[in-house]
PDB file of C-alpha atoms in Angstrom:
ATOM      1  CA  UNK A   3     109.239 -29.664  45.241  1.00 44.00           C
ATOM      2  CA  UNK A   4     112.578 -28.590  47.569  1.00 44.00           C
ATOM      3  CA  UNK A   5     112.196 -24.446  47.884  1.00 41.00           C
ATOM      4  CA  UNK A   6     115.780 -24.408  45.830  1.00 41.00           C
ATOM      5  CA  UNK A   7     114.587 -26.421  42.948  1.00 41.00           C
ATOM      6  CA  UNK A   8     110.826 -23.666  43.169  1.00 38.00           C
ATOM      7  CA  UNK A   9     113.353 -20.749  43.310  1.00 34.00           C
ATOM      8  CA  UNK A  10     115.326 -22.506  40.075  1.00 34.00           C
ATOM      9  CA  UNK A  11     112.721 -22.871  37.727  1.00 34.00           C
ATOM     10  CA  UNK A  12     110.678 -18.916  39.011  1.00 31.00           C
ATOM     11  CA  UNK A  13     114.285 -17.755  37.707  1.00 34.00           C
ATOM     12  CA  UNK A  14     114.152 -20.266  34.698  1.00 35.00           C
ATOM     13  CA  UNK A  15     110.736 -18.792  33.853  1.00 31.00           C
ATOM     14  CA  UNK A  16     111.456 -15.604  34.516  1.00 30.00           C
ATOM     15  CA  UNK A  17     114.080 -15.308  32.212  1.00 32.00           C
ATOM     16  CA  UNK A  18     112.130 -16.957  29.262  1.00 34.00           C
ATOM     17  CA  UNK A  19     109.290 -14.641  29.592  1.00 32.00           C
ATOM     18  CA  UNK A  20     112.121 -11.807  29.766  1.00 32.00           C
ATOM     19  CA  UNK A  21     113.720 -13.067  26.803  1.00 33.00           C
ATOM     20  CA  UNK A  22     110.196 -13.496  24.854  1.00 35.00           C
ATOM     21  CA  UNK A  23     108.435 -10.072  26.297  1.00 35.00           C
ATOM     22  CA  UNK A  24     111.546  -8.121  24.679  1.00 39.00           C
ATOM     23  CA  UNK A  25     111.333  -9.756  21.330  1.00 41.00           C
ATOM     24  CA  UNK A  26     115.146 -10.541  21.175  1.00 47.00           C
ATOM     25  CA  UNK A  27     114.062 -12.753  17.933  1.00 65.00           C
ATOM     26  CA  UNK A  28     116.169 -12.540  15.098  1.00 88.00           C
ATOM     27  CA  UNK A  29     113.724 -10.732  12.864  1.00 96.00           C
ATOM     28  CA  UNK A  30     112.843  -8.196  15.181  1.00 96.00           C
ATOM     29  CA  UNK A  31     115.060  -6.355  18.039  1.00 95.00           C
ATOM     30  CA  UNK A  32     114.246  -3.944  20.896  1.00 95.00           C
ATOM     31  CA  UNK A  33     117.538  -4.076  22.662  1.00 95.00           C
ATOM     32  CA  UNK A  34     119.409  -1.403  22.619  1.00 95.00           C
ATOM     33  CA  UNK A  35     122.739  -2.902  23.321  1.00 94.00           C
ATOM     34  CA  UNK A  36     124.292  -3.884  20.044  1.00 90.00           C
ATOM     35  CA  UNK A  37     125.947  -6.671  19.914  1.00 89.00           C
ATOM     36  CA  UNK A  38     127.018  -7.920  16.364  1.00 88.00           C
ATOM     37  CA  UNK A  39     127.931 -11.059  15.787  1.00 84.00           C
ATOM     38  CA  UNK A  40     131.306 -11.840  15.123  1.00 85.00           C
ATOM     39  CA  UNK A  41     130.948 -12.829  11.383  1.00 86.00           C
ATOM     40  CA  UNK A  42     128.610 -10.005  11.064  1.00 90.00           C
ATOM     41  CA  UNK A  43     129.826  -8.123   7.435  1.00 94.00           C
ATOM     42  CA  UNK A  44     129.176  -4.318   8.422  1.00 97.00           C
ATOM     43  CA  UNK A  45     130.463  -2.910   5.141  1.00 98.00           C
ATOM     44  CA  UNK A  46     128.123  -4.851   3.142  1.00 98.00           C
ATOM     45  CA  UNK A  47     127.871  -2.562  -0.059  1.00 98.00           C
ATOM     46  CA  UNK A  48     131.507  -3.428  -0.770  1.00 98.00           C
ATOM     47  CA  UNK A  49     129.759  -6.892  -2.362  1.00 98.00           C
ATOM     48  CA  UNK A  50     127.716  -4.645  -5.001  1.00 98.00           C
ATOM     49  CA  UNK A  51     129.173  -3.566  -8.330  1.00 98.00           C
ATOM     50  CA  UNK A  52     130.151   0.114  -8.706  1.00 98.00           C
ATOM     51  CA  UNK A  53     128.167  -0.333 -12.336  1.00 98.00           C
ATOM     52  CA  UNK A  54     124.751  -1.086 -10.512  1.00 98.00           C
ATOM     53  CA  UNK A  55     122.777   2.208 -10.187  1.00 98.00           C
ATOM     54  CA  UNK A  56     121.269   2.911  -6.842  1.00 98.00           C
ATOM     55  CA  UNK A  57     117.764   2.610  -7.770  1.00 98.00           C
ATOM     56  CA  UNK A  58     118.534  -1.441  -8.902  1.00 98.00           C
ATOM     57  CA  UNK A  59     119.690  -2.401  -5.054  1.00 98.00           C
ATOM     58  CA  UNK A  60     117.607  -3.680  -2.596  1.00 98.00           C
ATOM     59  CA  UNK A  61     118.241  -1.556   0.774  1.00 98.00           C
ATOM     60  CA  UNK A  62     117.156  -2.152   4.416  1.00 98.00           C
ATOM     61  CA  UNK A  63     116.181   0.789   6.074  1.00 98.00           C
ATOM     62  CA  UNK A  64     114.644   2.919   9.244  1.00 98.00           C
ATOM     63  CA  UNK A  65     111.567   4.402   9.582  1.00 97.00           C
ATOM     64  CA  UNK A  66     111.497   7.848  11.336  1.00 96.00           C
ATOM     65  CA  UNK A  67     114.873   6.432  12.376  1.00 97.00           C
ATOM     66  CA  UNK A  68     115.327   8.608  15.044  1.00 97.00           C
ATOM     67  CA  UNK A  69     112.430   8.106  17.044  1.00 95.00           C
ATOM     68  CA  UNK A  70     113.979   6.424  19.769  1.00 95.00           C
ATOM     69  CA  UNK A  71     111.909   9.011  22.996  1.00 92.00           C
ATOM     70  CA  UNK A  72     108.478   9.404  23.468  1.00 91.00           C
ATOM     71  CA  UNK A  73     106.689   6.493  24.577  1.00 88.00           C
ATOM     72  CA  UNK A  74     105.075   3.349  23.018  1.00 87.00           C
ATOM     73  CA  UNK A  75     103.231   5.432  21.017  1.00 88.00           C
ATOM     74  CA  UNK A  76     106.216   7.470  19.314  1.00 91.00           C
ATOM     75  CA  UNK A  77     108.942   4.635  19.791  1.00 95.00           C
ATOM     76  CA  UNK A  78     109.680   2.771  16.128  1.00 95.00           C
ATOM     77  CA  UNK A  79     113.413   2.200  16.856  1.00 97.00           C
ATOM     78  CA  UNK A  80     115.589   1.023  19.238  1.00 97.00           C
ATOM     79  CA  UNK A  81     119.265   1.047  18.300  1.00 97.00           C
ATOM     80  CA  UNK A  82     121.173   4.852  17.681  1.00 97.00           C
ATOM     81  CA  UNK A  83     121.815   6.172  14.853  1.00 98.00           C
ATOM     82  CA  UNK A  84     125.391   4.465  15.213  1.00 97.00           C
ATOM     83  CA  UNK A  85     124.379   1.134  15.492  1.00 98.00           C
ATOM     84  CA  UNK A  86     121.335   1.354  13.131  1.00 98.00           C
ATOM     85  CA  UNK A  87     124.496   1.976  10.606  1.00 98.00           C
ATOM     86  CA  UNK A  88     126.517  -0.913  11.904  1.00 98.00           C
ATOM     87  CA  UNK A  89     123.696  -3.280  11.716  1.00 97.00           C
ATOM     88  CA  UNK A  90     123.586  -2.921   8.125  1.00 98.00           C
ATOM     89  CA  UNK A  91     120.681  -0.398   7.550  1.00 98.00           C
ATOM     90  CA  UNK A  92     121.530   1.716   4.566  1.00 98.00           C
ATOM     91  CA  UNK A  93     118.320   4.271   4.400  1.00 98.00           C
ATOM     92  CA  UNK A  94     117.454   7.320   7.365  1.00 98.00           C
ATOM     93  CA  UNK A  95     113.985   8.635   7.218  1.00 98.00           C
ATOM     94  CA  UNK A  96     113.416  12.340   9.039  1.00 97.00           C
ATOM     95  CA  UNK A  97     111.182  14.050  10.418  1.00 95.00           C
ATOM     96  CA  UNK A  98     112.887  18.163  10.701  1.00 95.00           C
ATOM     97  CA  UNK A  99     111.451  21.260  12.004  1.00 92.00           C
ATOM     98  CA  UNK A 100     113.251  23.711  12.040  1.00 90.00           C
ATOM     99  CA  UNK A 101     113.291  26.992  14.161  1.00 88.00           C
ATOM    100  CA  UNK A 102     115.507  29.843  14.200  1.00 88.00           C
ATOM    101  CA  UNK A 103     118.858  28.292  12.231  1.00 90.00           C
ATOM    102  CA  UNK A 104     118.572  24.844  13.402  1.00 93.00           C
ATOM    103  CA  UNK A 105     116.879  21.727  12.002  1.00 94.00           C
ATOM    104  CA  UNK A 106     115.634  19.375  15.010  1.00 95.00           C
ATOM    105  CA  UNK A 107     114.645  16.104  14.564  1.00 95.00           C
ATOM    106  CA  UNK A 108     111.331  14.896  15.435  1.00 92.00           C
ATOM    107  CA  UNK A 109     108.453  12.632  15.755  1.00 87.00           C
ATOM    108  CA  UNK A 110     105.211  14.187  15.349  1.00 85.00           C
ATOM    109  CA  UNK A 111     105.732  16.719  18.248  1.00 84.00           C
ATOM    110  CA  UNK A 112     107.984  14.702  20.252  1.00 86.00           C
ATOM    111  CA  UNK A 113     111.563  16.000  20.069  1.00 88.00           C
ATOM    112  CA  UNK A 114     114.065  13.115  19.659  1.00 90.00           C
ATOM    113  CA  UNK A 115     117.324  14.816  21.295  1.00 92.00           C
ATOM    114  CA  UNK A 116     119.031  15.631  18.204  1.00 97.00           C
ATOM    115  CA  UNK A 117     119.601  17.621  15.084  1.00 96.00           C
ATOM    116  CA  UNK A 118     120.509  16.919  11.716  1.00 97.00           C
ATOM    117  CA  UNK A 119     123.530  18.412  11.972  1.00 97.00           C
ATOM    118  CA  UNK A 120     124.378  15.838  14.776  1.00 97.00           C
ATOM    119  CA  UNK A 121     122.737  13.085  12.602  1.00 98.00           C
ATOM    120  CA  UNK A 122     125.161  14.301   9.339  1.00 98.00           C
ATOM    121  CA  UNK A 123     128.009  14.067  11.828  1.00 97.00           C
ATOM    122  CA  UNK A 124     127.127  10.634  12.546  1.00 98.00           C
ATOM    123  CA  UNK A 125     126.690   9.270   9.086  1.00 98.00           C
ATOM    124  CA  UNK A 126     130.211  10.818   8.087  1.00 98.00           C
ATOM    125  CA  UNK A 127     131.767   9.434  10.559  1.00 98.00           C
ATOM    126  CA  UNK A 128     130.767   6.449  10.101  1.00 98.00           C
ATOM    127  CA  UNK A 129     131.200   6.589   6.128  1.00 98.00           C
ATOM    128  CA  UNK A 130     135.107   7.743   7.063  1.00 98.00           C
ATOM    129  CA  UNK A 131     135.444   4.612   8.325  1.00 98.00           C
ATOM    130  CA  UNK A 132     133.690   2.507   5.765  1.00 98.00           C
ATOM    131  CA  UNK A 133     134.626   4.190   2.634  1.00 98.00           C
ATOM    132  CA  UNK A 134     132.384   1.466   0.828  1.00 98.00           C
ATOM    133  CA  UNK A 135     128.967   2.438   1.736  1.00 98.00           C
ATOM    134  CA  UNK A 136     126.480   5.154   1.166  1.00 98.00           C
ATOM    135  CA  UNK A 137     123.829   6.260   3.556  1.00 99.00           C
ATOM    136  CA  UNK A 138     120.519   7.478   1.594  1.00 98.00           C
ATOM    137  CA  UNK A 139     118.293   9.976   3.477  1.00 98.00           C
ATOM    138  CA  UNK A 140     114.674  11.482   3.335  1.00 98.00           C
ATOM    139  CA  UNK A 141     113.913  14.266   5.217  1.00 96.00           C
ATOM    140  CA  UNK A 142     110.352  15.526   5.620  1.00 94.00           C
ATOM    141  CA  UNK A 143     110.040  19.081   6.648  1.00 92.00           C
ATOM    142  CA  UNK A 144     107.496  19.345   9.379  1.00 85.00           C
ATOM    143  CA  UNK A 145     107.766  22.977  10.139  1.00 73.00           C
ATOM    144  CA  UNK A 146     105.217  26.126   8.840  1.00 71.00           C
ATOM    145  CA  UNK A 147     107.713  27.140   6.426  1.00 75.00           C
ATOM    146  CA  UNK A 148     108.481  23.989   5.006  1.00 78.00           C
ATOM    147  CA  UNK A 149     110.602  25.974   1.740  1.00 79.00           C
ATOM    148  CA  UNK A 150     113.144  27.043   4.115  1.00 89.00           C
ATOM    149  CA  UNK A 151     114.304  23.811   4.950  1.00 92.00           C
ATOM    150  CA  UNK A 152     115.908  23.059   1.503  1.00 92.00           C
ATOM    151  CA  UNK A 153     117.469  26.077   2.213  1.00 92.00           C
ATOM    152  CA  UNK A 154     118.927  25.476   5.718  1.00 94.00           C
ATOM    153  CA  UNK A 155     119.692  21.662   4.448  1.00 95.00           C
ATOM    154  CA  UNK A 156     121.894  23.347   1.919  1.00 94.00           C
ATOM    155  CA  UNK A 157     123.677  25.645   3.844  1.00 94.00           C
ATOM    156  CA  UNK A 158     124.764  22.520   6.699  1.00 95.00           C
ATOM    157  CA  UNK A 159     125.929  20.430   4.134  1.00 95.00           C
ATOM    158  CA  UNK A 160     127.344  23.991   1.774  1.00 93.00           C
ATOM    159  CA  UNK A 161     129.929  22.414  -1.169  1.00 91.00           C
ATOM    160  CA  UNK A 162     130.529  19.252   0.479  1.00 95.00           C
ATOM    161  CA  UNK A 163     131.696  16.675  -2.531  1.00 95.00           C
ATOM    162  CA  UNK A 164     130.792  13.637  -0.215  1.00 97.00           C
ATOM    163  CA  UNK A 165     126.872  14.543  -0.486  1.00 98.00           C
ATOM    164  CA  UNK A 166     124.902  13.609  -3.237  1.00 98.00           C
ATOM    165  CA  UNK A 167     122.534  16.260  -4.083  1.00 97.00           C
ATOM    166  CA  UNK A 168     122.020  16.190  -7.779  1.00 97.00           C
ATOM    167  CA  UNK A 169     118.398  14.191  -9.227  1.00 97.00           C
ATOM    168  CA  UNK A 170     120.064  12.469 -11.641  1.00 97.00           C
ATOM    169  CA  UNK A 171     120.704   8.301 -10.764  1.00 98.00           C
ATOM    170  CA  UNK A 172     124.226   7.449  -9.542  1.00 98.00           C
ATOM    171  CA  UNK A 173     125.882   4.109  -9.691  1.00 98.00           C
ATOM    172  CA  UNK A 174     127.365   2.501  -6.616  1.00 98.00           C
ATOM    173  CA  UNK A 175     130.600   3.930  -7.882  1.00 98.00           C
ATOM    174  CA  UNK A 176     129.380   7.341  -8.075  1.00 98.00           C
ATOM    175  CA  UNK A 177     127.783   7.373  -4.410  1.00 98.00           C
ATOM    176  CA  UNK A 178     130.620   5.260  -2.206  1.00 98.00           C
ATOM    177  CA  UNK A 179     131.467   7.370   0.991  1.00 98.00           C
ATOM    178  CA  UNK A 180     128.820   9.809   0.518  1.00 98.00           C
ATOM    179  CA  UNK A 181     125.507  10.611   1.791  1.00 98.00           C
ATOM    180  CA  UNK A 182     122.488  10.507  -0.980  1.00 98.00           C
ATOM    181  CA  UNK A 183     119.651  12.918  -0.087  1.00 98.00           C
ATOM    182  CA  UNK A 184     115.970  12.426  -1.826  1.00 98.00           C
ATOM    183  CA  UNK A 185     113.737  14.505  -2.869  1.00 97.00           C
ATOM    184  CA  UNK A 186     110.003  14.347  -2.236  1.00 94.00           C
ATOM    185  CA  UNK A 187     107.095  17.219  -2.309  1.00 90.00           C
ATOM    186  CA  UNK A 188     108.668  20.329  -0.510  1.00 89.00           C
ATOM    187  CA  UNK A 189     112.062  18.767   0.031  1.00 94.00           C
ATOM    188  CA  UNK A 190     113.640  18.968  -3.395  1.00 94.00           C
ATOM    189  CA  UNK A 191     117.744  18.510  -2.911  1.00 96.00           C
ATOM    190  CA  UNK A 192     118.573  14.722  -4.391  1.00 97.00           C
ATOM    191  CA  UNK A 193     117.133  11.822  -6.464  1.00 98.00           C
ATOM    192  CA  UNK A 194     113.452  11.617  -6.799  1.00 98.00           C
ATOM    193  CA  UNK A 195     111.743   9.017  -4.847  1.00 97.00           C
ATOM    194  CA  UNK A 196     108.560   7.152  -5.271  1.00 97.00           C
ATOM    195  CA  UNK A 197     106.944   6.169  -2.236  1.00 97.00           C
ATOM    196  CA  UNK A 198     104.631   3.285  -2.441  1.00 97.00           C
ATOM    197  CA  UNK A 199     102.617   3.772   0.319  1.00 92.00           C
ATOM    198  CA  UNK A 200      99.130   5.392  -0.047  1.00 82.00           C
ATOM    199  CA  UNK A 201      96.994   7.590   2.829  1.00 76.00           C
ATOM    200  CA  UNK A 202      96.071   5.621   5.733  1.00 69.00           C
ATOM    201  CA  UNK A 203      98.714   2.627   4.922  1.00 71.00           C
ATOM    202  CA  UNK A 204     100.479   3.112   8.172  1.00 75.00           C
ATOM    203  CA  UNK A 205      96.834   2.511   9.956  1.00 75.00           C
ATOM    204  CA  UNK A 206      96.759  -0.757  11.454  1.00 79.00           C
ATOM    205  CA  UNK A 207      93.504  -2.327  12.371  1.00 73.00           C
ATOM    206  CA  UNK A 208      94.607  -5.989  11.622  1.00 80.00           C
ATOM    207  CA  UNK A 209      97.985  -7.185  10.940  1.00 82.00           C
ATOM    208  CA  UNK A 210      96.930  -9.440   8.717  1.00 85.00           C
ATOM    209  CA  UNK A 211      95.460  -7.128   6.530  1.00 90.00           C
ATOM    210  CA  UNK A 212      98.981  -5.136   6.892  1.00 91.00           C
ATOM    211  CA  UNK A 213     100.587  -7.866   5.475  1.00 94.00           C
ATOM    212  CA  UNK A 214      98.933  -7.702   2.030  1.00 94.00           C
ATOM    213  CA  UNK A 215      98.953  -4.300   1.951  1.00 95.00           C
ATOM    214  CA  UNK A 216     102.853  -4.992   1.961  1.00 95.00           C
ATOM    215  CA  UNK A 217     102.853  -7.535  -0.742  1.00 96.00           C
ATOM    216  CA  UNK A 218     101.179  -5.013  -3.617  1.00 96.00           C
ATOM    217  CA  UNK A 219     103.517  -2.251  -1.995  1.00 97.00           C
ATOM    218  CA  UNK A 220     106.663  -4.710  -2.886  1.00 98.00           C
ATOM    219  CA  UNK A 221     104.790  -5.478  -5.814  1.00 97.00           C
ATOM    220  CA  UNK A 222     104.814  -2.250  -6.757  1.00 97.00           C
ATOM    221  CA  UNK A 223     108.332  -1.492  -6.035  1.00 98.00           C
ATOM    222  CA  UNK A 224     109.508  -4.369  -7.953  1.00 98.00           C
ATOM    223  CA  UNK A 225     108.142  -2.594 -11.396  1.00 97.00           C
ATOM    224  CA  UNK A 226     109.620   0.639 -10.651  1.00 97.00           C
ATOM    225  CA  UNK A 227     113.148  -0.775  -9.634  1.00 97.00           C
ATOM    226  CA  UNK A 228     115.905  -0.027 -11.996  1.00 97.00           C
ATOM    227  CA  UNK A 229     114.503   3.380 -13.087  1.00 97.00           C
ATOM    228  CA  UNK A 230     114.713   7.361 -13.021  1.00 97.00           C
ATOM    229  CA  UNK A 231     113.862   7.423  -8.885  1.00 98.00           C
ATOM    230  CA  UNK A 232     114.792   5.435  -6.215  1.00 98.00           C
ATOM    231  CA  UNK A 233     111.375   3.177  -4.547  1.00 98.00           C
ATOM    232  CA  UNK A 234     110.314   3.142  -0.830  1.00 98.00           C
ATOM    233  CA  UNK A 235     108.347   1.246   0.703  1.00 98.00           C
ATOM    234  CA  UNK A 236     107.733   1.363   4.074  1.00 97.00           C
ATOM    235  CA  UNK A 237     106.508  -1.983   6.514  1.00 96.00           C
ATOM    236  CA  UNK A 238     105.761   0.221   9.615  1.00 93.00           C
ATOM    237  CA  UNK A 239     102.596   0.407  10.993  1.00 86.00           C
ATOM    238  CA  UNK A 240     100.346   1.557  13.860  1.00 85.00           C
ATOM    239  CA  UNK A 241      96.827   1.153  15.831  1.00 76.00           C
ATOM    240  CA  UNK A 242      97.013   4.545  17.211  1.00 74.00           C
ATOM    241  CA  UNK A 243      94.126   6.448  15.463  1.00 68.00           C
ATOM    242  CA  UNK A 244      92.184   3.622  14.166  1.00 69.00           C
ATOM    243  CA  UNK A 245      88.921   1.944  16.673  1.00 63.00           C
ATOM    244  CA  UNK A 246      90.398  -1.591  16.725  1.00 59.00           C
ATOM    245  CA  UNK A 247      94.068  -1.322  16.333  1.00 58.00           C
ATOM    246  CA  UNK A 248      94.132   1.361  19.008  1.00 67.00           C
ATOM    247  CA  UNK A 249      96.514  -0.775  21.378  1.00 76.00           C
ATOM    248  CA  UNK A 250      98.544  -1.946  18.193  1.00 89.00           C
ATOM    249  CA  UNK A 251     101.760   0.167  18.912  1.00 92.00           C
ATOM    250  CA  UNK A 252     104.576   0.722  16.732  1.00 93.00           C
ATOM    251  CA  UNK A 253     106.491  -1.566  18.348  1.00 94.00           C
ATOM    252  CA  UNK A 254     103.368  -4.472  18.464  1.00 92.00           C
ATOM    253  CA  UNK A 255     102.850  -4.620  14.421  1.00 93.00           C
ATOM    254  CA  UNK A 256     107.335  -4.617  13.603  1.00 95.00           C
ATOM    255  CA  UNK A 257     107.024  -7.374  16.556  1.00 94.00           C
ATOM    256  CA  UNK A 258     104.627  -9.289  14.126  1.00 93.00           C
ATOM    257  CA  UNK A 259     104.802  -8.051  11.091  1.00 95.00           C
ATOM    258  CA  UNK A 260     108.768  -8.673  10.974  1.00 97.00           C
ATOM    259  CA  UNK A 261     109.253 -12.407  11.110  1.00 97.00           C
ATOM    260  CA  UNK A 262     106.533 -12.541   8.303  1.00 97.00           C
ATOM    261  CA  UNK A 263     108.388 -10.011   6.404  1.00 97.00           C
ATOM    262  CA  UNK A 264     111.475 -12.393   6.513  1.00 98.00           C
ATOM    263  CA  UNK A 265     109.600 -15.715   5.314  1.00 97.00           C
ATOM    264  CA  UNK A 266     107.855 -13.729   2.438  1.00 98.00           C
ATOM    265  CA  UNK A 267     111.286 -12.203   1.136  1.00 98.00           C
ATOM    266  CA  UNK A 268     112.905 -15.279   1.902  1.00 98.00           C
ATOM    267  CA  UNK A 269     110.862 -17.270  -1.144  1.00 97.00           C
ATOM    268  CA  UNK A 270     112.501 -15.377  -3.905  1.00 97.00           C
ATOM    269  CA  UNK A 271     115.772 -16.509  -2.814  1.00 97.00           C
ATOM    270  CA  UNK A 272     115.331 -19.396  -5.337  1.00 95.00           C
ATOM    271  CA  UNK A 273     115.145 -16.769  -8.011  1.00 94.00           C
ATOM    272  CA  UNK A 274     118.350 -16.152 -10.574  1.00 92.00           C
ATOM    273  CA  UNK A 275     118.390 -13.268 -10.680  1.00 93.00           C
ATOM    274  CA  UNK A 276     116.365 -11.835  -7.346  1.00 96.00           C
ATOM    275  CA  UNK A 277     113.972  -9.041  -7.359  1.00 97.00           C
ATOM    276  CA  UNK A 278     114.759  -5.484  -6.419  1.00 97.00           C
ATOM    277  CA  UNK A 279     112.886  -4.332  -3.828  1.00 98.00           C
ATOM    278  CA  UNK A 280     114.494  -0.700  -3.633  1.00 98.00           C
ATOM    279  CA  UNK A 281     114.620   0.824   0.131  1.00 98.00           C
ATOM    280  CA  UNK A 282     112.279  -1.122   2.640  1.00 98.00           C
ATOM    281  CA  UNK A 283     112.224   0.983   5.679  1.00 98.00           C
ATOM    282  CA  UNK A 284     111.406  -1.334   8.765  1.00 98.00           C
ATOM    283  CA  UNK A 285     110.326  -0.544  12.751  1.00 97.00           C
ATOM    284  CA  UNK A 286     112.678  -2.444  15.214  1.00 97.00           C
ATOM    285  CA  UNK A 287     114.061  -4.205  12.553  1.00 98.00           C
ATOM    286  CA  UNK A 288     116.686  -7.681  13.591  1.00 96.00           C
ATOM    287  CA  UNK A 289     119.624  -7.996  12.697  1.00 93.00           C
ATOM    288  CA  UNK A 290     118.569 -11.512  10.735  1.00 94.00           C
ATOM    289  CA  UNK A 291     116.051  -9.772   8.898  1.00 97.00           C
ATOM    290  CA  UNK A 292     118.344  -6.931   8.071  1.00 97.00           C
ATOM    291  CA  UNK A 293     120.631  -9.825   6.716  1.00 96.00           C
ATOM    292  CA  UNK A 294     117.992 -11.055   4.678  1.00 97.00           C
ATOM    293  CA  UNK A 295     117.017  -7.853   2.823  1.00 98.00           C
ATOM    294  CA  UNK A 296     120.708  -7.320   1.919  1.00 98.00           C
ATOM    295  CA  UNK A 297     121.166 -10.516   0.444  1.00 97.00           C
ATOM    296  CA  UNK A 298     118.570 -10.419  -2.315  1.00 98.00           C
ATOM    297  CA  UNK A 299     121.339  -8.376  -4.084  1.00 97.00           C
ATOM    298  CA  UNK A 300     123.469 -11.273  -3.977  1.00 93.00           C
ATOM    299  CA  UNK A 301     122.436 -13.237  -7.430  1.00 78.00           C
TER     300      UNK A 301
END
């Protein structure tokens, strides 16, 4: 073989392994360069009836959605805030701690570079520009004095009308251009929320064993659709703290856990009407897989 035609196909392979070592599949996505494409329908919610109640929609979301620093170990997303938005995803999980007067986000003890007053900033911004949509967020105090947080929560947001803060369940038309908080354990401003996860379901020994743990989560969200709380169930998972998943990062179970994800909502497209599914909050979700969470609203 001529030494051009060598040098050819080392670049040809090297950009195939490239393009499969960084998972740029359409169910999962570790680039973070968005690029959308150009039929790509940002203000999706605009499709769903302003009679639906929230709890009735099916709504791709982030897990610790800000946990972009830190290492493999920390790392579950890998698009901002911003573009997480853009991309369709409709749900913001957080992790706060707050010291002094200010609530920082964070992973575990990793700071991730920003507050939630920059995060609020974000989401109105980008609700200002797509009056359509609502962003729904959980935020999970992580500091000593955990009852302070609802406190300092309510005094960023003080008598904003375009924040939902009220437990009973909205309709779409109720909640378009504002930000829903929910309420779980010490965090107590919003709608209740039901999380179907269980201790120990974000412990990943074996993927495959992930993957059915999914299936009676969704299960389980499908029954409680429709009601009093809105239903999360998250898909994330990790090795880290478990003997034989130990090298299973956050990033290695979305990476197969993802496409599956797809093909297993993808059967009940069939179905007239679809199930709910409430909020599925996803690690490094694509922008394909994104797609197909959103569309099991459309009947």
């Amino acid at each position: 073989m001529k030494a051009g035609h060598r040098c050819l196909l080392f670049h040809c392979i090297l950009l195939s392994v490239t393009f499969l070592c960084h998972g740029n599949n359409v169910f999962f996505n570790d680039n973070s360069n968005l690029i959308l494409p150009g039929s790509y329908n940002i203000p999706w919610m605009a499709g769903i009836e302003d009679f639906r109640i929230l709890s009735s929609i099916t709504i791709p979301g982030s897990h610790d959605s800000m946990a972009l620093y830190g290492g493999p170990e920390v790392k579950c997303q890998a698009l901002s805030l911003r573009d997480q938005l853009r991309a369709g995803i409709r749900f913001l999980d957080l992790k706060v701690f707050g010291l002094g007067d200010t609530l920082y986000v964070m992973h575990g003890v990793m700071f991730q570079r920003s507050t939630l007053k920059d995060v609020l900033a974000t989401v109105r911004t980008f609700l200002s520009e797509f009056r359509s949509e609502a962003v729904l967020i959980r935020v999970q105090p992580e500091s000593f004095e955990k009852s302070t947080v609802n406190q300092m929560v309510q005094s960023l947001i003080g008598n904003d009308q375009h924040v939902w803060v009220n437990s009973g369940m909205p309709n779409m038309g109720q909640v378009r251009g504002k930000i829903v908080f929910l309420q779980k354990s010490t965090f107590t401003l919003g709608i209740p929320l039901i999380d179907t996860g269980r201790k120990g379901s974000n412990e990943v020994s074996d993927v495959k064993n992930k993957d059915n743990r999914i299936i009676k989560q969704l299960n389980q969200a499908t029954i409680a659709c429709g009601g009093d709380n809105v239903v999360l169930t998250y898909t994330s998972g990790t090795g880290f703290g478990t003997f034989w998943g130990m090298f299973l990062t956050p990033k290695g179970v979305a990476e197969k856990v993802n496409p599956w994800l797809n093909q297993y909502l993808r059967q009940f497209y069939p179905n007239q009407p679809r199930p709910c599914f409430g909020v599925i909050a996803m690690d490094f979700p694509g922008f394909d897989l994104i797609q197909t969470v959103i569309n099991l609203n459309w009947w």
